[in-house]
PDB file of C-alpha atoms and ligand atoms in Angstrom:
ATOM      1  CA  UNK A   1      49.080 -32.390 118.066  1.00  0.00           C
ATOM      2  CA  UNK A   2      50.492 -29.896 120.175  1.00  0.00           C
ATOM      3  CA  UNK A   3      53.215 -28.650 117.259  1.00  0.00           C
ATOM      4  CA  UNK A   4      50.082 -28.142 115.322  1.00  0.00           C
ATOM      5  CA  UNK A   5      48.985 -24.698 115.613  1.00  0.00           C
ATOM      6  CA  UNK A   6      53.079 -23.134 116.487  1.00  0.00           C
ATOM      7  CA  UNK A   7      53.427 -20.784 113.832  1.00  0.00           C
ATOM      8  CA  UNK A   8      50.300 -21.126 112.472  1.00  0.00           C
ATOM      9  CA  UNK A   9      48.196 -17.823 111.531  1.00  0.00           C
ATOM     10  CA  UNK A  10      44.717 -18.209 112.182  1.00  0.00           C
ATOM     11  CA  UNK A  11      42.322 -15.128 111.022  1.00  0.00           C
ATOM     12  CA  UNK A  12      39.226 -15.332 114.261  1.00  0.00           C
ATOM     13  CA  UNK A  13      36.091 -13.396 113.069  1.00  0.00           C
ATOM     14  CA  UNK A  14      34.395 -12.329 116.009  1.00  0.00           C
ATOM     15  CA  UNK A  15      36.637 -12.107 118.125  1.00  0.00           C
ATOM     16  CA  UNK A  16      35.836  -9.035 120.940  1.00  0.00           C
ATOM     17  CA  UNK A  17      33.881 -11.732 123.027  1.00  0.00           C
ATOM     18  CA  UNK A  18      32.620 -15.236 123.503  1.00  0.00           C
ATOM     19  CA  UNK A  19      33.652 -18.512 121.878  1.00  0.00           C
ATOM     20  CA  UNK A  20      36.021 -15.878 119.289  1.00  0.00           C
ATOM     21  CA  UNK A  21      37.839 -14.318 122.334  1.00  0.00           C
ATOM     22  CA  UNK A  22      38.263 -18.466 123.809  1.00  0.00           C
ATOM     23  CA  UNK A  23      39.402 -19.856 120.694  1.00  0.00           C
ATOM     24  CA  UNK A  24      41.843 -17.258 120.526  1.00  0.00           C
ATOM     25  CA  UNK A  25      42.993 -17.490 123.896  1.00  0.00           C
ATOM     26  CA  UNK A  26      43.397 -21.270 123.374  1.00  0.00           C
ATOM     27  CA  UNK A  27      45.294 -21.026 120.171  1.00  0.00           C
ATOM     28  CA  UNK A  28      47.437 -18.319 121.259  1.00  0.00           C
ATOM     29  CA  UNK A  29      48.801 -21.070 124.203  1.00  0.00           C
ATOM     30  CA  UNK A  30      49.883 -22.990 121.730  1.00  0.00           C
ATOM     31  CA  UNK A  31      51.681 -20.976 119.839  1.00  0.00           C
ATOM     32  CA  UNK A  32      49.563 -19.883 116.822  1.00  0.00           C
ATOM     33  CA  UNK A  33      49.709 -15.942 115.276  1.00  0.00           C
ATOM     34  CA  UNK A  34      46.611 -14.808 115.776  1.00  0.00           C
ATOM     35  CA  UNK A  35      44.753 -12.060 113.155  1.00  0.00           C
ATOM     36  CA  UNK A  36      41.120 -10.546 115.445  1.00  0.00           C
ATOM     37  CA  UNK A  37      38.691  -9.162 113.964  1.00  0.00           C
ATOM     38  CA  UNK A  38      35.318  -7.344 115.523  1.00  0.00           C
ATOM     39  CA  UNK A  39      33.909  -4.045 115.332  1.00  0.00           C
ATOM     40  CA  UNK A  40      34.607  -3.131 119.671  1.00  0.00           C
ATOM     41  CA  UNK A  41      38.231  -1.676 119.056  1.00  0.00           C
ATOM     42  CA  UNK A  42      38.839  -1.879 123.176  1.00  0.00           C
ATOM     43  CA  UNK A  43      37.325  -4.836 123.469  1.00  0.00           C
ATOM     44  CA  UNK A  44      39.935  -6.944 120.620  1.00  0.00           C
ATOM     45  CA  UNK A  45      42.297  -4.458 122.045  1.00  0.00           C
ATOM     46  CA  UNK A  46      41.556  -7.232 125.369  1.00  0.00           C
ATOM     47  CA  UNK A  47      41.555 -10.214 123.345  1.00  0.00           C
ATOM     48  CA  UNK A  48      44.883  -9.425 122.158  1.00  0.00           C
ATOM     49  CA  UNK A  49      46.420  -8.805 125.211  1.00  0.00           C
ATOM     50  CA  UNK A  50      44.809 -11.857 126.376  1.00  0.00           C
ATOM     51  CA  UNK A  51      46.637 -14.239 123.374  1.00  0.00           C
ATOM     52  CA  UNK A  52      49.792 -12.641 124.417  1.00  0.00           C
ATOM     53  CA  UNK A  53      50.148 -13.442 127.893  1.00  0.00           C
ATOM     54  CA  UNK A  54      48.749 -16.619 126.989  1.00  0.00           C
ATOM     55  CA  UNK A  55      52.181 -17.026 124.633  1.00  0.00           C
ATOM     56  CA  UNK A  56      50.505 -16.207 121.187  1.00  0.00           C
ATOM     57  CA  UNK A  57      51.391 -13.598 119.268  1.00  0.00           C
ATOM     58  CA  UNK A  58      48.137 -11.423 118.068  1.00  0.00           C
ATOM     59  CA  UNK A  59      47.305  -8.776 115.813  1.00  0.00           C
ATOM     60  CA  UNK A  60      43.971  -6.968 117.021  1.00  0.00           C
ATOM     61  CA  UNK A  61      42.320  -5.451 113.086  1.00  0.00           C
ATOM     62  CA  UNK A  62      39.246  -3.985 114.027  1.00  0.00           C
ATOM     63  CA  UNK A  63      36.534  -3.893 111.311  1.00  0.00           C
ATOM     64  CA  UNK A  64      33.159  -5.149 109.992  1.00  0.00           C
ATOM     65  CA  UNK A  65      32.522  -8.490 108.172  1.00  0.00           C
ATOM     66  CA  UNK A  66      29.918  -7.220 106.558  1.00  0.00           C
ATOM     67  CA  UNK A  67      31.642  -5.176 104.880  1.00  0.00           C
ATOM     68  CA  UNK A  68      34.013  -6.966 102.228  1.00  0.00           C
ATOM     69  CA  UNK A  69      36.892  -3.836 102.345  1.00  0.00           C
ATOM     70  CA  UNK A  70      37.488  -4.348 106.384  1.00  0.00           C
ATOM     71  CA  UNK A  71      37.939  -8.252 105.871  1.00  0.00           C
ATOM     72  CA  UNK A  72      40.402  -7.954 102.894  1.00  0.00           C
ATOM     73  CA  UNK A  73      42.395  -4.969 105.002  1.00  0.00           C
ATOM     74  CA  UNK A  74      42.261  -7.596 107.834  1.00  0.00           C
ATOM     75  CA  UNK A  75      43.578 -10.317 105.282  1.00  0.00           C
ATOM     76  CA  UNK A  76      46.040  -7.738 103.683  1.00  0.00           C
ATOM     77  CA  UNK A  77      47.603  -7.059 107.043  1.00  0.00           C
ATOM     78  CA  UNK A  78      48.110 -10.357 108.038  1.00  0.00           C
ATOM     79  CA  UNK A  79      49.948 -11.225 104.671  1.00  0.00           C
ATOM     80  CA  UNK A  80      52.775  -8.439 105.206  1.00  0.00           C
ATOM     81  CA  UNK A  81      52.988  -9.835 108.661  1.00  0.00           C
ATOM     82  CA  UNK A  82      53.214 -12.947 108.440  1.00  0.00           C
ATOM     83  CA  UNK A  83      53.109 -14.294 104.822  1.00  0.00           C
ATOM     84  CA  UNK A  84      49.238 -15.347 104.766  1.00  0.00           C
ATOM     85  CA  UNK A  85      45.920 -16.809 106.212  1.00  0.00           C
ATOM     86  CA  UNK A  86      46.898 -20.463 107.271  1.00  0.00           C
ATOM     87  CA  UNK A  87      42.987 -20.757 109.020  1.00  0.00           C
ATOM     88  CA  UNK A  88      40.242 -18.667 108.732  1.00  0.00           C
ATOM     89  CA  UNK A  89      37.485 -19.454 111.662  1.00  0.00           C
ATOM     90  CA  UNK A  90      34.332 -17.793 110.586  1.00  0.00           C
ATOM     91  CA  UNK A  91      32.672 -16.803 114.173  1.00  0.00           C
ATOM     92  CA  UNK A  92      31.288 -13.445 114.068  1.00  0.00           C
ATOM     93  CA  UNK A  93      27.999 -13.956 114.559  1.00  0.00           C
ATOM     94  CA  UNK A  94      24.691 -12.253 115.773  1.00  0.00           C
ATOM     95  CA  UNK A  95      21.397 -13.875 117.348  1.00  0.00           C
ATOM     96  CA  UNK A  96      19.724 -10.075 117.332  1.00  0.00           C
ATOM     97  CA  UNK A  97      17.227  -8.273 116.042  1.00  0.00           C
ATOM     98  CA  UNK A  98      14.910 -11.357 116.052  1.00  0.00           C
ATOM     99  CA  UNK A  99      12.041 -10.119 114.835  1.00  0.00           C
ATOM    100  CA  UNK A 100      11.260 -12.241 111.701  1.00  0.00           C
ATOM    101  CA  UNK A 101       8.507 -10.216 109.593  1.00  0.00           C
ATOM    102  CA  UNK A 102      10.957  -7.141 109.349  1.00  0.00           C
ATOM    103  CA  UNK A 103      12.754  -7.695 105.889  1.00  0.00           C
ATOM    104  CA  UNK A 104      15.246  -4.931 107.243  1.00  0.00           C
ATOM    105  CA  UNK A 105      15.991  -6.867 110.689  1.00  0.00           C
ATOM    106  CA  UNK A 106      16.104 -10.284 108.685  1.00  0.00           C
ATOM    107  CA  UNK A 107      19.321  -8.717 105.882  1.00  0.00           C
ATOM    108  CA  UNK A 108      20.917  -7.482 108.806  1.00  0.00           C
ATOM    109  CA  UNK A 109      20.860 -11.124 110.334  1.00  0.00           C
ATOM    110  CA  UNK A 110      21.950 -12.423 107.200  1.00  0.00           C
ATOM    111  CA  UNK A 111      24.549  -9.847 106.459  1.00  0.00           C
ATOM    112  CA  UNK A 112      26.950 -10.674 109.153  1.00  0.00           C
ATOM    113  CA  UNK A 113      25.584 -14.628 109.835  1.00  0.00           C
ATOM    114  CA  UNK A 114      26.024 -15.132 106.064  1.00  0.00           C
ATOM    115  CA  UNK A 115      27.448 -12.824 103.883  1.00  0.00           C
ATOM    116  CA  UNK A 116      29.991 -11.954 106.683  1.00  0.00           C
ATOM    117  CA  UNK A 117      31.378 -15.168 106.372  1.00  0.00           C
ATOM    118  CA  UNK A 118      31.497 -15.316 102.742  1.00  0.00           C
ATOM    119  CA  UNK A 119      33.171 -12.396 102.460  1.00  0.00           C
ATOM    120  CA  UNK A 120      35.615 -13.548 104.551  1.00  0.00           C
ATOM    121  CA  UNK A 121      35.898 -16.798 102.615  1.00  0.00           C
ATOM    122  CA  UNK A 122      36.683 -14.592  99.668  1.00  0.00           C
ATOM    123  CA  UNK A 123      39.575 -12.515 101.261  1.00  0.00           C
ATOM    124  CA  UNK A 124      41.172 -15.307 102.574  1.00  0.00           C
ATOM    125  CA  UNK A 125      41.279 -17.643  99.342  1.00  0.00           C
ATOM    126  CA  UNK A 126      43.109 -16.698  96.767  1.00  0.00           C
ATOM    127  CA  UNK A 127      46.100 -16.657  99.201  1.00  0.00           C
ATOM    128  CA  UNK A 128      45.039 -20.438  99.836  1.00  0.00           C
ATOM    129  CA  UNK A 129      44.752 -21.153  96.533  1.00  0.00           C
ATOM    130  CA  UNK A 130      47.672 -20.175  95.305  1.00  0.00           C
ATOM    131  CA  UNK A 131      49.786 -21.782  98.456  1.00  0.00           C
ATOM    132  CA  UNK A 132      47.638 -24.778  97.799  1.00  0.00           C
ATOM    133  CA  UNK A 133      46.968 -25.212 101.341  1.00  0.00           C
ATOM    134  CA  UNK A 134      44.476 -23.477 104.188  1.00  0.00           C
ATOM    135  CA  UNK A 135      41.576 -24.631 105.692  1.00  0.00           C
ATOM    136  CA  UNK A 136      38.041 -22.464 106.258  1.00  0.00           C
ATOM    137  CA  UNK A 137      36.422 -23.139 109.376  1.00  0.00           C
ATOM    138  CA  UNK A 138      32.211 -21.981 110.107  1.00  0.00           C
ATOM    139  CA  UNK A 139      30.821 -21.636 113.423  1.00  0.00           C
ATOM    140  CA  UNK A 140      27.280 -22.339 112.737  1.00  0.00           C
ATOM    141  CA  UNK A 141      25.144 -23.847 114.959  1.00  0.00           C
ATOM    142  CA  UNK A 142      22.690 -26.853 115.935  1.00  0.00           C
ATOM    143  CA  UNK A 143      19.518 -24.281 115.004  1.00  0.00           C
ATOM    144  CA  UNK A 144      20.675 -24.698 111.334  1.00  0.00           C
ATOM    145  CA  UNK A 145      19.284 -28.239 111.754  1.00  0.00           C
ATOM    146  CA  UNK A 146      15.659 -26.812 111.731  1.00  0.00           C
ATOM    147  CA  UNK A 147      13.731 -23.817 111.201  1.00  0.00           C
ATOM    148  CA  UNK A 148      13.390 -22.899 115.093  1.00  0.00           C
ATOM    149  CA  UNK A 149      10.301 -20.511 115.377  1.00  0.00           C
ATOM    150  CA  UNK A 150      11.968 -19.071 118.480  1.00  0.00           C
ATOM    151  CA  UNK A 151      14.602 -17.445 115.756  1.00  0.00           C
ATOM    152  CA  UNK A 152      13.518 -17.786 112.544  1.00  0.00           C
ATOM    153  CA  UNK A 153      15.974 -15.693 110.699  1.00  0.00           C
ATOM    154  CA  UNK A 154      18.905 -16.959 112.813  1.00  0.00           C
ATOM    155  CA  UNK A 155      17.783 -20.606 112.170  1.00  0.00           C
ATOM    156  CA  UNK A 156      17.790 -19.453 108.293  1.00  0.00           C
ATOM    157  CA  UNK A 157      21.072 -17.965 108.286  1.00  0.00           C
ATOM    158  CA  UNK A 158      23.128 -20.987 110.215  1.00  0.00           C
ATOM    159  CA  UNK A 159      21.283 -23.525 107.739  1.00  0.00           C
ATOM    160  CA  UNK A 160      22.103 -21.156 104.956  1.00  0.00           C
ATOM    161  CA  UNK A 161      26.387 -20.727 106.228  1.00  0.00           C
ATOM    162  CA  UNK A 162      26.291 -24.852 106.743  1.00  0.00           C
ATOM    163  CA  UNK A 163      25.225 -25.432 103.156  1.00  0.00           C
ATOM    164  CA  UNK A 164      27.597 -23.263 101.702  1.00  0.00           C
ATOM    165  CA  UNK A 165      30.654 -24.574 103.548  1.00  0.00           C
ATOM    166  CA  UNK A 166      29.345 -28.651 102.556  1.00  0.00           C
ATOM    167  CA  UNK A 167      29.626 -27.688  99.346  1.00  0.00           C
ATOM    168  CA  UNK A 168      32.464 -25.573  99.625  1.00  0.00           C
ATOM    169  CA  UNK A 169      34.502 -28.427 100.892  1.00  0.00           C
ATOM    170  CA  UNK A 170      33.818 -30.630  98.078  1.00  0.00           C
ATOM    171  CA  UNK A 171      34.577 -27.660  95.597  1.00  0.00           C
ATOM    172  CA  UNK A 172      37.925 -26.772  97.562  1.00  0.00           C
ATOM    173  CA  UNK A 173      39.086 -30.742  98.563  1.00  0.00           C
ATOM    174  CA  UNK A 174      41.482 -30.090  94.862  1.00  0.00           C
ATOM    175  CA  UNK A 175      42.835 -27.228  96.067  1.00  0.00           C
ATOM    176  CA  UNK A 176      44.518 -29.019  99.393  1.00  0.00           C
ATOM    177  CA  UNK A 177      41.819 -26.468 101.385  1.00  0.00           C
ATOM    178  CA  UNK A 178      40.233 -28.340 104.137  1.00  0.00           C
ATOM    179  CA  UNK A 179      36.872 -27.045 105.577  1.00  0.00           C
ATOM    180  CA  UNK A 180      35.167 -27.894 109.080  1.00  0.00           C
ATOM    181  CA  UNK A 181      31.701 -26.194 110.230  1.00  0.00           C
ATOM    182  CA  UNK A 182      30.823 -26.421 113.782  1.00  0.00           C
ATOM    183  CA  UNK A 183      27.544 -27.204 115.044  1.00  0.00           C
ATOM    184  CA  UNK A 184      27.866 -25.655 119.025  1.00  0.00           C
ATOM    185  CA  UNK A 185      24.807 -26.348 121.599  1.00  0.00           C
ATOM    186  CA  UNK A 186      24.193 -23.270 123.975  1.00  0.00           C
ATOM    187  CA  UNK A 187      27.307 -21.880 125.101  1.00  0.00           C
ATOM    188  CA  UNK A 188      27.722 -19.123 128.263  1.00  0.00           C
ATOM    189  CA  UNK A 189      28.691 -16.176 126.094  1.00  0.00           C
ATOM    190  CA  UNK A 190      27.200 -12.449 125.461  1.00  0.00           C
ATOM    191  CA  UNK A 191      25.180 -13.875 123.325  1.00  0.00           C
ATOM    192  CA  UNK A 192      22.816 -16.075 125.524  1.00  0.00           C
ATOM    193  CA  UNK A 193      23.153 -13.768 127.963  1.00  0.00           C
ATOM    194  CA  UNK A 194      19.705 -12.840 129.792  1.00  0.00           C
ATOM    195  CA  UNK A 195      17.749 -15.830 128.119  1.00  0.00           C
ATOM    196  CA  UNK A 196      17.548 -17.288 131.398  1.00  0.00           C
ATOM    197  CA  UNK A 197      18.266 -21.490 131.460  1.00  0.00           C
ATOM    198  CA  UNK A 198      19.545 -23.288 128.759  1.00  0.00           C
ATOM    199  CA  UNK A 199      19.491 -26.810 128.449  1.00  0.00           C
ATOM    200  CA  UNK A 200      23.349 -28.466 128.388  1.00  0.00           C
ATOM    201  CA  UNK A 201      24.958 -24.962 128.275  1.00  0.00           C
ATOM    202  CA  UNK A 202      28.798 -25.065 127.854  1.00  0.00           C
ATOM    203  CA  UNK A 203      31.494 -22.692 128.858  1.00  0.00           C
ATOM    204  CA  UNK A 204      33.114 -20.733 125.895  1.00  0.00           C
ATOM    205  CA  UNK A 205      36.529 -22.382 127.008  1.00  0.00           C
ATOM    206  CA  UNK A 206      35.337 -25.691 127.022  1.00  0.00           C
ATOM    207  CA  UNK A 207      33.923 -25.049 123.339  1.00  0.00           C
ATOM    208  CA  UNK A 208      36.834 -23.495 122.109  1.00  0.00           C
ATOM    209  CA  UNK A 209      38.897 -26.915 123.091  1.00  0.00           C
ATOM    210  CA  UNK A 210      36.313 -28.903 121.246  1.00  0.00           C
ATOM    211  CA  UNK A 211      36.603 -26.809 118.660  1.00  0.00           C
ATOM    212  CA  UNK A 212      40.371 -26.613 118.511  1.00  0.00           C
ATOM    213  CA  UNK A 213      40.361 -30.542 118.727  1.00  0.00           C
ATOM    214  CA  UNK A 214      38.125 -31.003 115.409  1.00  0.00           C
ATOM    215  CA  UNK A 215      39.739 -28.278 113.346  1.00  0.00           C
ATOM    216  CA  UNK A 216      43.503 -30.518 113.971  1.00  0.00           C
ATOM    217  CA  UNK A 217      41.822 -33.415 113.350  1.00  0.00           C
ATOM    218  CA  UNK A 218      40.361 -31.861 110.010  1.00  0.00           C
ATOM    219  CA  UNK A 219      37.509 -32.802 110.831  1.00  0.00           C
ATOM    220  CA  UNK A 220      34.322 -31.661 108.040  1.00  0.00           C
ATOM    221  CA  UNK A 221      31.699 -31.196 110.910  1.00  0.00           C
ATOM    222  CA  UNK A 222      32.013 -30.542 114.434  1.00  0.00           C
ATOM    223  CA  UNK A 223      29.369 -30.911 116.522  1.00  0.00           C
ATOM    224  CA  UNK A 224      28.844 -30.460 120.568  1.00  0.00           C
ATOM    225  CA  UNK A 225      27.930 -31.260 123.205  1.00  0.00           C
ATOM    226  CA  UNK A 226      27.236 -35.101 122.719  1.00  0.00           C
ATOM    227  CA  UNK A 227      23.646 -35.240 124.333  1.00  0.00           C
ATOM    228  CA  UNK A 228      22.339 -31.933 122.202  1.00  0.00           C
ATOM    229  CA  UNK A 229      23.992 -34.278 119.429  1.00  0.00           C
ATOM    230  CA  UNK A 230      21.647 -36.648 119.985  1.00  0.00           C
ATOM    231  CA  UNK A 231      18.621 -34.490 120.552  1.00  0.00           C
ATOM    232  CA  UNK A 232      18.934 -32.641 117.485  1.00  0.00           C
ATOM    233  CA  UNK A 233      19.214 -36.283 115.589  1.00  0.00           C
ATOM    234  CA  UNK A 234      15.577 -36.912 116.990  1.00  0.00           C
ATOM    235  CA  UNK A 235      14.642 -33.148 115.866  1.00  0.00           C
ATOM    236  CA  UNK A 236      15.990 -33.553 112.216  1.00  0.00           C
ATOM    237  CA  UNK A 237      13.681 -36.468 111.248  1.00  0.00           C
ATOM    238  CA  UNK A 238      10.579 -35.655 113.398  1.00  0.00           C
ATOM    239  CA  UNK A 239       8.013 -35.761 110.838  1.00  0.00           C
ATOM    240  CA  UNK A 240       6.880 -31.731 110.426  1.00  0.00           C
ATOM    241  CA  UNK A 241       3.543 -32.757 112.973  1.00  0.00           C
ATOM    242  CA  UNK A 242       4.916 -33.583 115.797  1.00  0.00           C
ATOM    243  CA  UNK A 243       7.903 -30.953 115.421  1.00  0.00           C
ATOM    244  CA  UNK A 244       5.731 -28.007 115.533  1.00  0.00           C
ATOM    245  CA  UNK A 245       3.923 -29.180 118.393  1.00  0.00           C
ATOM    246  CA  UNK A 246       6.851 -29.957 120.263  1.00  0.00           C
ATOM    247  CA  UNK A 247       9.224 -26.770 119.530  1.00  0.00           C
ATOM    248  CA  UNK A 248       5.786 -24.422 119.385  1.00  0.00           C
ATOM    249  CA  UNK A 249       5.902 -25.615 123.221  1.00  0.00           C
ATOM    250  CA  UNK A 250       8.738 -22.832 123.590  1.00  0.00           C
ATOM    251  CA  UNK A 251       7.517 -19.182 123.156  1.00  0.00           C
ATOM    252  CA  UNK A 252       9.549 -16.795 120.703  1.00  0.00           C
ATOM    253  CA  UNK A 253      10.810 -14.225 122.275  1.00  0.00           C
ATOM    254  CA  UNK A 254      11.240 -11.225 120.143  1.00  0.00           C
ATOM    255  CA  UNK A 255      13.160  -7.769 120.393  1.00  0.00           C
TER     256      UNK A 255
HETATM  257  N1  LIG B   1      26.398 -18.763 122.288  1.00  0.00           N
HETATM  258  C1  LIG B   1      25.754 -19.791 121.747  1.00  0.00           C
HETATM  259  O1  LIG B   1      24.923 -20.467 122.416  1.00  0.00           O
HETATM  260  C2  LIG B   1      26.021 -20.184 120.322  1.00  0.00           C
HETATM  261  C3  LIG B   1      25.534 -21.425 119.893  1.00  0.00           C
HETATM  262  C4  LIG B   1      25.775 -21.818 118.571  1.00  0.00           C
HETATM  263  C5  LIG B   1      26.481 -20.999 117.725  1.00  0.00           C
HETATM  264  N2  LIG B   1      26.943 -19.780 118.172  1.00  0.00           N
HETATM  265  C6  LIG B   1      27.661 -18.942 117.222  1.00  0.00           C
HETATM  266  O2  LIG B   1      28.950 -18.685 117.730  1.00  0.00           O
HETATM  267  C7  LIG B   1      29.450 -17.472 117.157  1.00  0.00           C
HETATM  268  C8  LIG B   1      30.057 -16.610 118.265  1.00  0.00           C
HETATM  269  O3  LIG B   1      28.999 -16.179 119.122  1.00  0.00           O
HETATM  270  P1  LIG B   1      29.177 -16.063 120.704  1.00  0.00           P
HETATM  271  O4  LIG B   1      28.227 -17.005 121.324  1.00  0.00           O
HETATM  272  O5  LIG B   1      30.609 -16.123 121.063  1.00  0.00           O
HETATM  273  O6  LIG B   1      28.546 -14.609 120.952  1.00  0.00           O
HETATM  274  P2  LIG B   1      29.227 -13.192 121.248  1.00  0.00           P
HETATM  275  O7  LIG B   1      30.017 -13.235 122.491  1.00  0.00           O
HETATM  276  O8  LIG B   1      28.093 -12.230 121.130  1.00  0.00           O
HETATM  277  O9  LIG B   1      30.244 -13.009 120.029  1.00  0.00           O
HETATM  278  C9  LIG B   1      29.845 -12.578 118.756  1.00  0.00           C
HETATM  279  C10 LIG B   1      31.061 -11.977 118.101  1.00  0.00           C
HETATM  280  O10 LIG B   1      30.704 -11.576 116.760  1.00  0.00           O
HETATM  281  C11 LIG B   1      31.177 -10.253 116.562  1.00  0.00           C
HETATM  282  N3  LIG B   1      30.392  -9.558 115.542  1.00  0.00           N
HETATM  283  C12 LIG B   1      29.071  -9.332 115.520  1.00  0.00           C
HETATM  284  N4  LIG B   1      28.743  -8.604 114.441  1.00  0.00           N
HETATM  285  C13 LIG B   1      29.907  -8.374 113.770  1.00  0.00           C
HETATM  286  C14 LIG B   1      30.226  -7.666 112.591  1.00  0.00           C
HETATM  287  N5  LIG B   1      29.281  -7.051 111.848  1.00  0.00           N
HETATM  288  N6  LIG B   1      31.525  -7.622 112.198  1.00  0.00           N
HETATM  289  C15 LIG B   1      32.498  -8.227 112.934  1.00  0.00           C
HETATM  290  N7  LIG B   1      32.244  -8.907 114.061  1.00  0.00           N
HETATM  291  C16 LIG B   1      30.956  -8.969 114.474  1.00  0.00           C
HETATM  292  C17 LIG B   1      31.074  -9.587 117.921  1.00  0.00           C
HETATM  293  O11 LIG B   1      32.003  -8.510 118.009  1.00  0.00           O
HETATM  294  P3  LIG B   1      31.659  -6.942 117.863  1.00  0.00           P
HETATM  295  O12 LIG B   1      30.325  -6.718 118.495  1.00  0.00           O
HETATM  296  O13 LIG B   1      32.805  -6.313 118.602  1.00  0.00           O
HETATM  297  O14 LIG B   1      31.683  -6.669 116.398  1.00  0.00           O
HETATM  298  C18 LIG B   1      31.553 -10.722 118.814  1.00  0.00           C
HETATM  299  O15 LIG B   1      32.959 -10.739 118.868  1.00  0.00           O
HETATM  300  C19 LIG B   1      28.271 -16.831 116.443  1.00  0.00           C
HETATM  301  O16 LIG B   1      28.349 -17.070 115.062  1.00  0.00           O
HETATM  302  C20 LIG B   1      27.072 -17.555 117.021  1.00  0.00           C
HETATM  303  O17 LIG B   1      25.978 -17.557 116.142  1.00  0.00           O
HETATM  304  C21 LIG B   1      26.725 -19.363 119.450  1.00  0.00           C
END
């Protein structure tokens, strides 16, 4: 496997911090071409500098997902560079604002959880489609298993990015495009930052192996770690009575 990724161009959304900046970092050691993308200029500026001394070669773009003209600029560059989009990892991600009765707060959620992702999916594939090969990669999340009262909206908008990349990898299978969505536990990043212990918490370099492991072994879900696995298995079929009493046990906590 470790040939895999040499060569390889691999568009990271997200990619200024966290599991983005780790997955990066991991491909980049193994020789992948590596296209960032987040809004902190500096901060992908880092990430970049990070791939290279790792051994990767990187190309720091920065933009918004949300909007649909920064991802295609992002795609366009990486096609004079280097021919195409081989994988597009769909990470950029927010958990904030949280509050869930503010229609305003909720689109904003959506816009980069969601549509950011899909408007990634559509700069990167009609590149794929007409190499016949590529593979789209989601990082959701184990709250998409459940509507989580603790983040509503978020909950919403990972269940919402999972369905849409199950069916897009039945739609895309004819093309030769592959697609994985990842499932991640808590993982030590900005993100979960301040929200004090969290059950089974993994580093972001540990996640971005995992992660990097399922997406060579095309794998159509990734999920981690094994024991949040297993807890969200009990979750999913809890009958709806006992799963509000036992996730109303843990307060919201709002913004
Ligand atoms: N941490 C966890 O426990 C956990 C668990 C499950 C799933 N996830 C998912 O993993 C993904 C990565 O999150 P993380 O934990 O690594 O958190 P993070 O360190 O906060 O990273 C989030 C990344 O998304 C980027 N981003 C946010 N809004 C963006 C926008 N409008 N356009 C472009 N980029 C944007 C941020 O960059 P800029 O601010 O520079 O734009 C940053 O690079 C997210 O989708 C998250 O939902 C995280």
């Amino acid at each position: 496997m470790s040939a895999y990724w040499r060569e390889r161009t691999v568009l990271i959304t997200g990619a200024s911090s966290g599991i983005g900046r780790a997955l990066a970092v991991e491909l980049g050691r193994l020789g992948a071409r590596v296209g960032l993308l987040a809004r902190r200029a500096e901060a992908l500026k880092a990430t970049a500098a990070a791939v290279q001394s790792a051994g990767g070669v990187a190309l720091a773009m920065p933009g918004d997902v949300t909007l649909l003209a920064d991802v295609q600029r992002a795609v366009g560059q990486m096609e004079a560079a280097w021919g195409g989009v081989d994988v597009l990892v769909a990470n950029a991600g927010v958990a904030r604002p949280r509050d869930p009765f503010d229609p305003e707060a909720v689109a904003a959620l959506m816009a980069v959880n969601f549509q950011g992702a899909v408007n990634a999916v559509g700069a990167v594939l009609p590149g794929m489609q007409r190499r016949r090969r590529g593979h789209l990669v989601a990082i959701s999340s184990l709250a998409s298993v459940r509507g989580f009262p603790q983040g509503p909206a978020y909950s919403a908008s990972k269940a919402a990015l999972s369905t849409y990349f199950e069916a897009l990898r039945v739609r895309l299978r004819q093309y030769g495009i592959a697609v994985t969505t990842v499932h991640p536990g808590f993982v030590d990043t900005e993100m979960t930052q301040g929200a004090g212990w969290l059950p089974l918490i993994v580093s972001a370099e540990r996640a971005a192996v995992i992660i990097r492991k399922g997406i060579e072994r095309g794998k159509p879900t990734v999920t981690f770690p094994l024991p949040a696995v297993l807890a969200m298995g009990l979750v999913r079929r809890m009958p709806a009575g006992l799963f509000d009493r036992v996730v109303g046990r843990v307060p919201p906590r709002e913004d």
